[in-house]
Tab-separated table of C-alpha atoms and ligand atoms in Angstrom:
chain	number	residue	atom	x	y	z
A	11	UNK	CA	105.569	128.136	86.266
A	12	UNK	CA	102.995	129.268	83.722
A	13	UNK	CA	100.200	131.395	85.150
A	14	UNK	CA	96.935	129.494	85.391
A	15	UNK	CA	94.001	130.755	83.454
A	16	UNK	CA	91.706	132.354	86.109
A	17	UNK	CA	88.736	130.582	84.521
A	18	UNK	CA	90.357	127.305	85.608
A	19	UNK	CA	89.091	128.206	89.087
A	20	UNK	CA	85.561	129.011	87.915
A	21	UNK	CA	84.215	125.743	89.281
A	22	UNK	CA	85.728	126.279	92.751
A	23	UNK	CA	83.105	125.674	95.448
A	24	UNK	CA	83.265	126.996	98.982
A	25	UNK	CA	81.971	125.074	102.035
A	26	UNK	CA	81.209	122.066	99.855
A	27	UNK	CA	79.292	118.958	100.876
A	28	UNK	CA	81.496	115.842	100.539
A	29	UNK	CA	78.789	113.216	101.079
A	30	UNK	CA	78.806	112.081	97.447
A	31	UNK	CA	82.602	112.321	97.295
A	32	UNK	CA	83.211	109.387	99.673
A	33	UNK	CA	81.890	105.852	99.260
A	34	UNK	CA	81.212	105.590	103.010
A	35	UNK	CA	78.598	108.255	102.310
A	36	UNK	CA	79.372	110.103	105.541
A	37	UNK	CA	78.579	113.774	105.851
A	38	UNK	CA	81.543	116.101	105.888
A	39	UNK	CA	82.347	119.490	104.438
A	40	UNK	CA	85.394	120.844	102.650
A	41	UNK	CA	86.367	124.474	102.965
A	42	UNK	CA	86.931	124.393	99.188
A	43	UNK	CA	86.306	121.832	96.477
A	44	UNK	CA	87.377	121.811	92.839
A	45	UNK	CA	86.387	119.084	90.388
A	46	UNK	CA	89.262	118.950	87.911
A	47	UNK	CA	88.617	117.880	84.322
A	48	UNK	CA	91.940	119.221	83.061
A	49	UNK	CA	95.553	119.426	84.194
A	50	UNK	CA	95.176	123.186	84.011
A	51	UNK	CA	92.462	123.064	86.674
A	52	UNK	CA	94.653	120.836	88.871
A	53	UNK	CA	97.506	123.292	88.505
A	54	UNK	CA	95.234	126.248	89.309
A	55	UNK	CA	93.931	124.425	92.391
A	56	UNK	CA	97.464	123.763	93.621
A	57	UNK	CA	98.358	127.450	93.224
A	58	UNK	CA	95.176	128.539	94.971
A	59	UNK	CA	95.977	126.243	97.923
A	60	UNK	CA	99.568	127.469	98.065
A	61	UNK	CA	98.593	131.157	97.898
A	62	UNK	CA	95.964	130.705	100.616
A	63	UNK	CA	98.054	128.360	102.776
A	64	UNK	CA	95.518	125.562	102.533
A	65	UNK	CA	96.070	121.826	102.851
A	66	UNK	CA	95.381	119.755	99.723
A	67	UNK	CA	93.498	116.509	99.508
A	68	UNK	CA	93.069	114.701	96.195
A	69	UNK	CA	90.129	112.376	95.752
A	70	UNK	CA	89.263	110.011	92.930
A	71	UNK	CA	86.057	108.159	93.744
A	72	UNK	CA	86.657	108.614	97.479
A	73	UNK	CA	86.625	104.841	97.906
A	74	UNK	CA	89.512	104.645	100.368
A	75	UNK	CA	88.865	107.543	102.706
A	76	UNK	CA	86.960	108.137	105.936
A	77	UNK	CA	86.104	111.701	106.874
A	78	UNK	CA	86.224	111.785	110.653
A	79	UNK	CA	86.085	115.590	110.578
A	80	UNK	CA	85.400	118.336	108.063
A	81	UNK	CA	88.359	119.137	105.818
A	82	UNK	CA	89.702	122.664	106.367
A	83	UNK	CA	91.630	122.830	103.063
A	84	UNK	CA	91.037	122.311	99.340
A	85	UNK	CA	89.736	119.003	97.993
A	86	UNK	CA	90.674	118.360	94.362
A	87	UNK	CA	88.442	115.742	92.756
A	88	UNK	CA	90.364	114.146	89.907
A	89	UNK	CA	88.108	113.821	86.852
A	90	UNK	CA	90.805	113.556	84.147
A	91	UNK	CA	89.605	111.203	81.403
A	92	UNK	CA	91.115	109.412	78.425
A	93	UNK	CA	92.633	106.071	77.405
A	94	UNK	CA	95.237	105.885	74.636
A	95	UNK	CA	96.522	102.605	73.222
A	96	UNK	CA	100.093	102.914	71.985
A	97	UNK	CA	101.591	100.142	69.896
A	98	UNK	CA	100.209	96.703	70.701
A	99	UNK	CA	99.949	96.663	74.449
A	100	UNK	CA	100.872	99.974	76.067
A	101	UNK	CA	98.026	101.941	77.590
A	102	UNK	CA	98.215	105.545	78.751
A	103	UNK	CA	95.284	106.130	81.036
A	104	UNK	CA	94.162	109.385	82.647
A	105	UNK	CA	93.989	109.197	86.428
A	106	UNK	CA	90.272	109.955	86.739
A	107	UNK	CA	89.139	106.922	84.717
A	108	UNK	CA	87.275	104.232	86.655
A	109	UNK	CA	89.523	101.283	87.531
A	110	UNK	CA	86.938	98.589	86.910
A	111	UNK	CA	85.927	100.135	83.582
A	112	UNK	CA	89.589	100.015	82.520
A	113	UNK	CA	89.841	96.330	83.458
A	114	UNK	CA	86.753	95.556	81.381
A	115	UNK	CA	87.867	97.676	78.452
A	116	UNK	CA	91.359	96.124	78.352
A	117	UNK	CA	89.844	92.633	78.195
A	118	UNK	CA	87.571	93.643	75.349
A	119	UNK	CA	90.661	94.885	73.477
A	120	UNK	CA	92.409	91.520	73.939
A	121	UNK	CA	94.829	92.893	76.533
A	122	UNK	CA	95.298	90.765	79.618
A	123	UNK	CA	96.687	90.750	83.122
A	124	UNK	CA	94.271	92.960	85.033
A	125	UNK	CA	91.435	90.420	85.264
A	126	UNK	CA	92.164	89.444	88.904
A	127	UNK	CA	91.761	93.105	89.827
A	128	UNK	CA	88.180	93.365	88.602
A	129	UNK	CA	85.648	95.303	90.687
A	130	UNK	CA	88.206	97.069	92.864
A	131	UNK	CA	86.513	100.388	93.538
A	132	UNK	CA	88.282	103.639	92.770
A	133	UNK	CA	90.043	105.419	89.957
A	134	UNK	CA	93.100	104.526	87.894
A	135	UNK	CA	95.067	107.272	89.653
A	136	UNK	CA	94.457	105.649	93.022
A	137	UNK	CA	95.740	102.247	91.865
A	138	UNK	CA	99.507	102.912	92.084
A	139	UNK	CA	99.233	104.799	95.383
A	140	UNK	CA	98.539	101.706	97.386
A	141	UNK	CA	99.642	99.242	94.734
A	142	UNK	CA	96.201	97.637	94.648
A	143	UNK	CA	96.146	93.875	94.653
A	144	UNK	CA	93.751	90.974	94.702
A	145	UNK	CA	93.816	87.234	94.100
A	146	UNK	CA	97.572	87.009	93.692
A	147	UNK	CA	98.093	89.966	91.349
A	148	UNK	CA	99.422	93.398	92.277
A	149	UNK	CA	99.061	96.286	89.865
A	150	UNK	CA	102.797	97.119	89.959
A	151	UNK	CA	103.376	94.145	87.678
A	152	UNK	CA	101.732	96.034	84.806
A	153	UNK	CA	102.756	99.617	85.540
A	154	UNK	CA	105.457	101.120	83.338
A	155	UNK	CA	105.366	104.767	84.384
A	156	UNK	CA	103.331	107.187	86.462
A	157	UNK	CA	103.009	110.850	85.513
A	158	UNK	CA	102.391	113.169	88.464
A	159	UNK	CA	102.107	116.849	89.172
A	160	UNK	CA	104.646	117.450	91.937
A	161	UNK	CA	103.176	120.259	94.036
A	162	UNK	CA	106.556	120.979	95.665
A	163	UNK	CA	108.412	121.400	92.371
A	164	UNK	CA	105.279	122.839	90.734
A	165	UNK	CA	105.833	120.764	87.604
A	166	UNK	CA	105.014	117.457	85.991
A	167	UNK	CA	107.368	114.611	86.883
A	168	UNK	CA	107.558	111.106	85.424
A	169	UNK	CA	108.178	108.190	87.771
A	170	UNK	CA	109.515	105.070	86.119
A	171	UNK	CA	108.404	101.868	87.758
A	172	UNK	CA	111.511	101.556	89.936
A	173	UNK	CA	111.102	105.146	91.189
A	174	UNK	CA	107.607	104.228	92.366
A	175	UNK	CA	109.163	101.960	95.067
A	176	UNK	CA	106.184	99.645	95.054
A	177	UNK	CA	105.701	97.369	98.041
A	178	UNK	CA	102.795	95.519	99.648
A	179	UNK	CA	99.886	98.020	99.426
A	180	UNK	CA	102.458	100.780	99.384
A	181	UNK	CA	104.435	103.100	97.101
A	182	UNK	CA	106.471	106.296	97.112
A	183	UNK	CA	103.196	108.173	96.516
A	184	UNK	CA	101.694	106.856	99.725
A	185	UNK	CA	104.789	107.581	101.801
A	186	UNK	CA	105.230	111.157	100.542
A	187	UNK	CA	103.703	114.107	102.358
A	188	UNK	CA	99.972	114.027	101.690
A	189	UNK	CA	99.122	116.241	98.735
A	190	UNK	CA	102.651	116.328	97.301
A	191	UNK	CA	102.022	114.158	94.246
A	192	UNK	CA	98.877	114.463	92.165
A	193	UNK	CA	98.683	111.535	89.789
A	194	UNK	CA	97.770	112.621	86.280
A	195	UNK	CA	98.311	109.538	84.154
A	196	UNK	CA	99.354	105.909	84.525
A	197	UNK	CA	101.068	103.964	81.758
A	198	UNK	CA	100.521	100.208	81.675
A	199	UNK	CA	102.190	97.439	79.730
A	200	UNK	CA	99.644	94.643	79.386
A	201	UNK	CA	99.880	91.134	77.976
A	202	UNK	CA	98.755	90.175	74.500
A	203	UNK	CA	98.773	86.491	75.444
A	204	UNK	CA	96.639	85.254	78.302
A	205	UNK	CA	98.505	84.132	81.409
A	206	UNK	CA	95.890	83.610	84.127
A	207	UNK	CA	96.959	83.669	87.783
A	208	UNK	CA	94.884	81.072	89.623
A	209	UNK	CA	97.027	80.577	92.724
A	210	UNK	CA	94.493	81.861	95.285
A	211	UNK	CA	92.210	79.169	96.650
A	212	UNK	CA	88.861	80.576	95.425
A	213	UNK	CA	90.125	80.631	91.829
A	214	UNK	CA	92.121	77.400	92.079
A	215	UNK	CA	89.020	75.629	93.438
A	216	UNK	CA	86.854	76.977	90.685
A	217	UNK	CA	89.102	76.130	87.755
A	218	UNK	CA	91.168	73.212	89.088
A	219	UNK	CA	93.746	72.149	86.540
A	220	UNK	CA	91.587	73.394	83.666
A	221	UNK	CA	92.659	76.329	81.556
A	222	UNK	CA	90.722	79.480	82.252
A	223	UNK	CA	90.372	82.379	79.862
A	224	UNK	CA	90.945	85.910	81.208
A	225	UNK	CA	87.230	86.587	80.683
A	226	UNK	CA	86.347	83.559	82.831
A	227	UNK	CA	88.736	84.740	85.548
A	228	UNK	CA	87.221	88.221	85.361
A	229	UNK	CA	83.691	86.796	85.709
A	230	UNK	CA	84.744	84.558	88.605
A	231	UNK	CA	86.436	87.415	90.469
A	232	UNK	CA	83.342	89.601	89.994
A	233	UNK	CA	81.085	86.840	91.281
A	234	UNK	CA	83.276	86.089	94.325
A	235	UNK	CA	83.649	89.741	95.215
A	236	UNK	CA	79.924	90.419	94.846
A	237	UNK	CA	79.151	87.524	97.200
A	238	UNK	CA	81.511	88.806	99.925
A	239	UNK	CA	81.703	92.556	99.582
A	240	UNK	CA	78.977	95.187	99.752
A	241	UNK	CA	78.318	97.352	96.695
A	242	UNK	CA	79.220	100.898	97.783
A	243	UNK	CA	76.336	102.230	95.674
A	244	UNK	CA	73.965	100.377	98.008
A	245	UNK	CA	75.811	100.246	101.356
A	246	UNK	CA	78.407	102.841	102.312
A	247	UNK	CA	81.847	101.261	102.733
A	248	UNK	CA	85.479	101.619	101.684
A	249	UNK	CA	86.513	97.997	101.144
A	250	UNK	CA	89.139	96.578	103.501
A	251	UNK	CA	89.459	98.951	106.415
A	252	UNK	CA	92.703	97.498	107.786
A	253	UNK	CA	95.869	96.215	106.136
A	254	UNK	CA	96.927	92.623	106.614
A	255	UNK	CA	99.605	92.775	109.323
A	256	UNK	CA	103.086	91.467	108.610
A	257	UNK	CA	104.469	89.539	111.589
A	258	UNK	CA	107.535	87.486	112.501
A	259	UNK	CA	107.752	83.697	112.311
A	260	UNK	CA	108.002	83.572	116.114
A	261	UNK	CA	104.737	85.503	116.410
A	262	UNK	CA	103.012	82.989	114.142
A	263	UNK	CA	104.475	80.140	116.205
A	264	UNK	CA	103.331	81.675	119.460
A	265	UNK	CA	99.773	82.181	118.137
A	266	UNK	CA	99.661	78.608	116.920
A	267	UNK	CA	101.152	77.475	120.251
A	268	UNK	CA	98.078	78.988	121.908
A	269	UNK	CA	95.936	76.639	119.872
A	270	UNK	CA	94.868	79.000	117.100
A	271	UNK	CA	94.957	77.917	113.466
A	272	UNK	CA	95.791	81.380	112.180
A	273	UNK	CA	96.710	81.354	108.453
A	274	UNK	CA	100.086	82.876	107.612
A	275	UNK	CA	101.529	83.512	104.151
A	276	UNK	CA	105.263	83.901	103.523
A	277	UNK	CA	106.244	87.335	102.212
A	278	UNK	CA	109.182	88.296	99.995
A	279	UNK	CA	111.126	89.081	103.156
A	280	UNK	CA	112.550	86.071	104.897
A	281	UNK	CA	111.072	85.349	108.314
A	282	UNK	CA	108.094	87.658	107.810
A	283	UNK	CA	104.545	86.440	107.308
A	284	UNK	CA	101.297	88.080	106.253
A	285	UNK	CA	98.360	87.267	108.491
A	286	UNK	CA	94.824	88.023	107.244
A	287	UNK	CA	93.386	90.877	109.299
A	288	UNK	CA	89.939	89.472	108.481
A	289	UNK	CA	90.813	86.212	110.252
A	290	UNK	CA	91.984	88.048	113.400
A	291	UNK	CA	88.851	90.196	113.465
A	292	UNK	CA	86.546	87.275	112.896
A	293	UNK	CA	88.254	85.284	115.640
A	294	UNK	CA	87.779	88.284	117.929
A	295	UNK	CA	84.048	88.114	117.198
A	296	UNK	CA	83.641	91.230	115.075
A	297	UNK	CA	81.799	89.871	112.043
A	298	UNK	CA	78.361	91.464	111.845
A	299	UNK	CA	78.759	93.554	115.043
A	300	UNK	CA	76.706	96.753	115.101
A	301	UNK	CA	77.508	99.985	116.931
A	302	UNK	CA	74.735	102.483	116.396
A	303	UNK	CA	74.625	103.281	112.685
A	304	UNK	CA	78.062	101.777	111.981
A	305	UNK	CA	78.682	98.058	111.595
A	306	UNK	CA	81.044	95.325	110.521
A	307	UNK	CA	79.716	93.729	107.335
A	308	UNK	CA	78.156	90.366	108.076
A	309	UNK	CA	79.886	88.599	105.160
A	310	UNK	CA	83.360	90.098	105.737
A	311	UNK	CA	84.907	91.245	109.006
A	312	UNK	CA	87.407	93.567	107.302
A	313	UNK	CA	84.709	95.796	105.854
A	314	UNK	CA	83.034	98.500	107.916
A	315	UNK	CA	79.688	99.741	106.684
A	316	UNK	CA	77.484	102.764	107.099
A	317	UNK	CA	74.009	101.463	107.935
A	318	UNK	CA	72.603	104.864	107.027
A	319	UNK	CA	73.501	108.330	108.298
A	320	UNK	CA	76.472	107.117	110.364
A	321	UNK	CA	78.962	109.854	111.089
A	322	UNK	CA	82.619	109.422	110.219
A	323	UNK	CA	83.398	109.545	113.915
A	324	UNK	CA	81.025	106.669	114.674
A	325	UNK	CA	82.749	104.489	112.079
A	326	UNK	CA	86.149	105.582	113.344
A	327	UNK	CA	85.271	104.702	116.949
A	328	UNK	CA	84.119	101.254	115.855
A	329	UNK	CA	87.403	100.755	113.966
A	330	UNK	CA	89.379	101.792	117.042
A	331	UNK	CA	87.459	99.365	119.209
A	332	UNK	CA	88.155	96.567	116.708
A	333	UNK	CA	91.869	97.342	116.516
A	334	UNK	CA	92.277	97.468	120.284
A	335	UNK	CA	90.519	94.146	120.757
A	336	UNK	CA	92.884	92.516	118.229
A	337	UNK	CA	95.850	94.076	120.007
A	338	UNK	CA	94.646	92.784	123.349
A	339	UNK	CA	93.835	89.306	122.146
A	340	UNK	CA	96.680	88.618	119.687
A	341	UNK	CA	99.262	91.292	120.456
A	342	UNK	CA	99.058	92.524	116.841
A	343	UNK	CA	98.567	96.213	116.023
A	344	UNK	CA	96.312	96.659	112.989
A	345	UNK	CA	96.967	99.597	110.717
A	346	UNK	CA	94.271	101.243	108.663
A	347	UNK	CA	94.352	100.837	104.906
A	348	UNK	CA	91.718	103.560	104.575
A	349	UNK	CA	92.936	107.162	104.751
A	350	UNK	CA	91.575	108.913	107.848
A	351	UNK	CA	90.899	112.607	107.386
B	9	LIG	P1	90.608	85.698	101.235
B	9	LIG	O1	90.660	85.093	99.891
B	9	LIG	O2	89.688	85.154	102.275
B	9	LIG	O3	92.077	85.831	101.844
B	9	LIG	C1	92.296	86.527	103.084
B	9	LIG	C2	93.645	87.183	103.047
B	9	LIG	O4	94.621	86.161	102.958
B	9	LIG	C3	93.787	88.094	101.855
B	9	LIG	O5	93.898	89.395	102.327
B	9	LIG	C4	95.028	87.598	101.124
B	9	LIG	O6	96.084	88.537	101.090
B	9	LIG	C5	95.555	86.451	101.959
B	9	LIG	N1	95.750	85.287	101.078
B	9	LIG	C6	94.811	84.382	100.698
B	9	LIG	N2	95.363	83.451	99.899
B	9	LIG	C7	96.669	83.776	99.769
B	9	LIG	C8	97.751	83.213	99.068
B	9	LIG	N3	97.614	82.079	98.337
B	9	LIG	N4	98.963	83.820	99.132
B	9	LIG	C9	99.116	84.934	99.846
B	9	LIG	N5	98.131	85.529	100.535
B	9	LIG	C10	96.915	84.965	100.507
B	9	LIG	O7	90.379	87.271	101.115
B	9	LIG	P2	89.253	88.242	100.719
B	9	LIG	O8	89.200	89.230	101.809
B	9	LIG	O9	88.007	87.626	100.207
B	9	LIG	O10	89.985	88.932	99.515
B	9	LIG	C11	90.278	88.299	98.299
B	9	LIG	C12	91.247	89.184	97.554
B	9	LIG	O11	90.671	90.479	97.281
B	9	LIG	C13	92.514	89.450	98.341
B	9	LIG	O12	93.598	89.443	97.452
B	9	LIG	C14	92.271	90.808	98.946
B	9	LIG	O13	93.447	91.529	99.181
B	9	LIG	C15	91.444	91.492	97.891
B	9	LIG	N6	90.589	92.488	98.520
B	9	LIG	C16	91.048	93.761	98.678
B	9	LIG	C17	90.232	94.703	99.250
B	9	LIG	C18	90.683	96.104	99.464
B	9	LIG	O14	89.864	96.971	99.806
B	9	LIG	N7	91.947	96.381	99.355
B	9	LIG	C19	88.949	94.377	99.683
B	9	LIG	C20	88.539	93.070	99.528
B	9	LIG	C21	89.361	92.143	98.951
B	9	LIG	P3	96.220	89.684	99.985
B	9	LIG	O15	95.342	90.775	100.479
B	9	LIG	O16	97.655	90.046	100.075
B	9	LIG	O17	95.840	89.149	98.678
């Protein structure tokens, strides 16, 4: 391994405030924090953590994390920037770029496919980790390769799409030990001809049988999301707090046998169905519930919000209460989509 330039650690902060590094806006402190604008800084941070036996946590925009406690290790904030268009439709994008800005930029360049994923908070580097998806499109469809810094091998490694082992809101990066892979760059193969996906009801209703341009789909997705989801710049939140549970056909039958009209969507695996966590939570009466300074958003029961100065623990306790009521009522264990630290 090449020795890092000591100046790469110049920006290292000790006992750093993380409030503006998480979209919940909860107060927490990191023992160390390094904002990384170069791969060299990332590499130096990894060595510093290794030499001082510290845990590593990588953050992009902090839009999928809840700090329940202070973090006793090193937080690396990924600020790598740059978008390179290669050939007609291949994009190499640095991990610290904003996801939504990339979606907008690709459309303006006449490159399509990402429009259903508009307004998803977070960075490009976070997108492959949980294989972000919305309105019938998952990002894996457009990912060609992911370049990471493997902290165990202490070198850059390229993951081709198949190595990424993408699944529903999941990938090899999510399953690995936390802090092993630092995503540096994502390579996308986009479409040069529009091929809108309008299968989800809100889009199908809006466009009917009419053709929709990618720009129209983008605008519609932005409008729908803005009407249902809080803007993290105004109200602290981290989007969907829980994953949609995957259950057996017999579970769906038994719920429907009890008189509920729970929606269930077939998955790629035979006999397994995805049930909207939001539906379960709403049926259990959680929409709009307030617990101190933490609450369930009144337009979407899957989104927990910080009403102002909530602690991470307060939000966590509310989430636990929600999950146990769903378990009691429906016999379904919800899992968090948000990373709990
Ligand atoms: P919605 O349209 O009310 O749908 C509720 C759930 O049902 C969604 O989670 C969706 O699963 C599923 N669903 C709906 N139509 C489906 C279909 N035709 N086939 C398969 N599954 C279907 O949901 P919403 O909460 O307003 O979200 C709309 C979209 O934005 C969803 O795709 C959702 O995942 C995405 N979203 C993601 C986040 C996040 O933080 N990750 C936050 C808000 C919304 P899928 O989740 O698998 O699509």
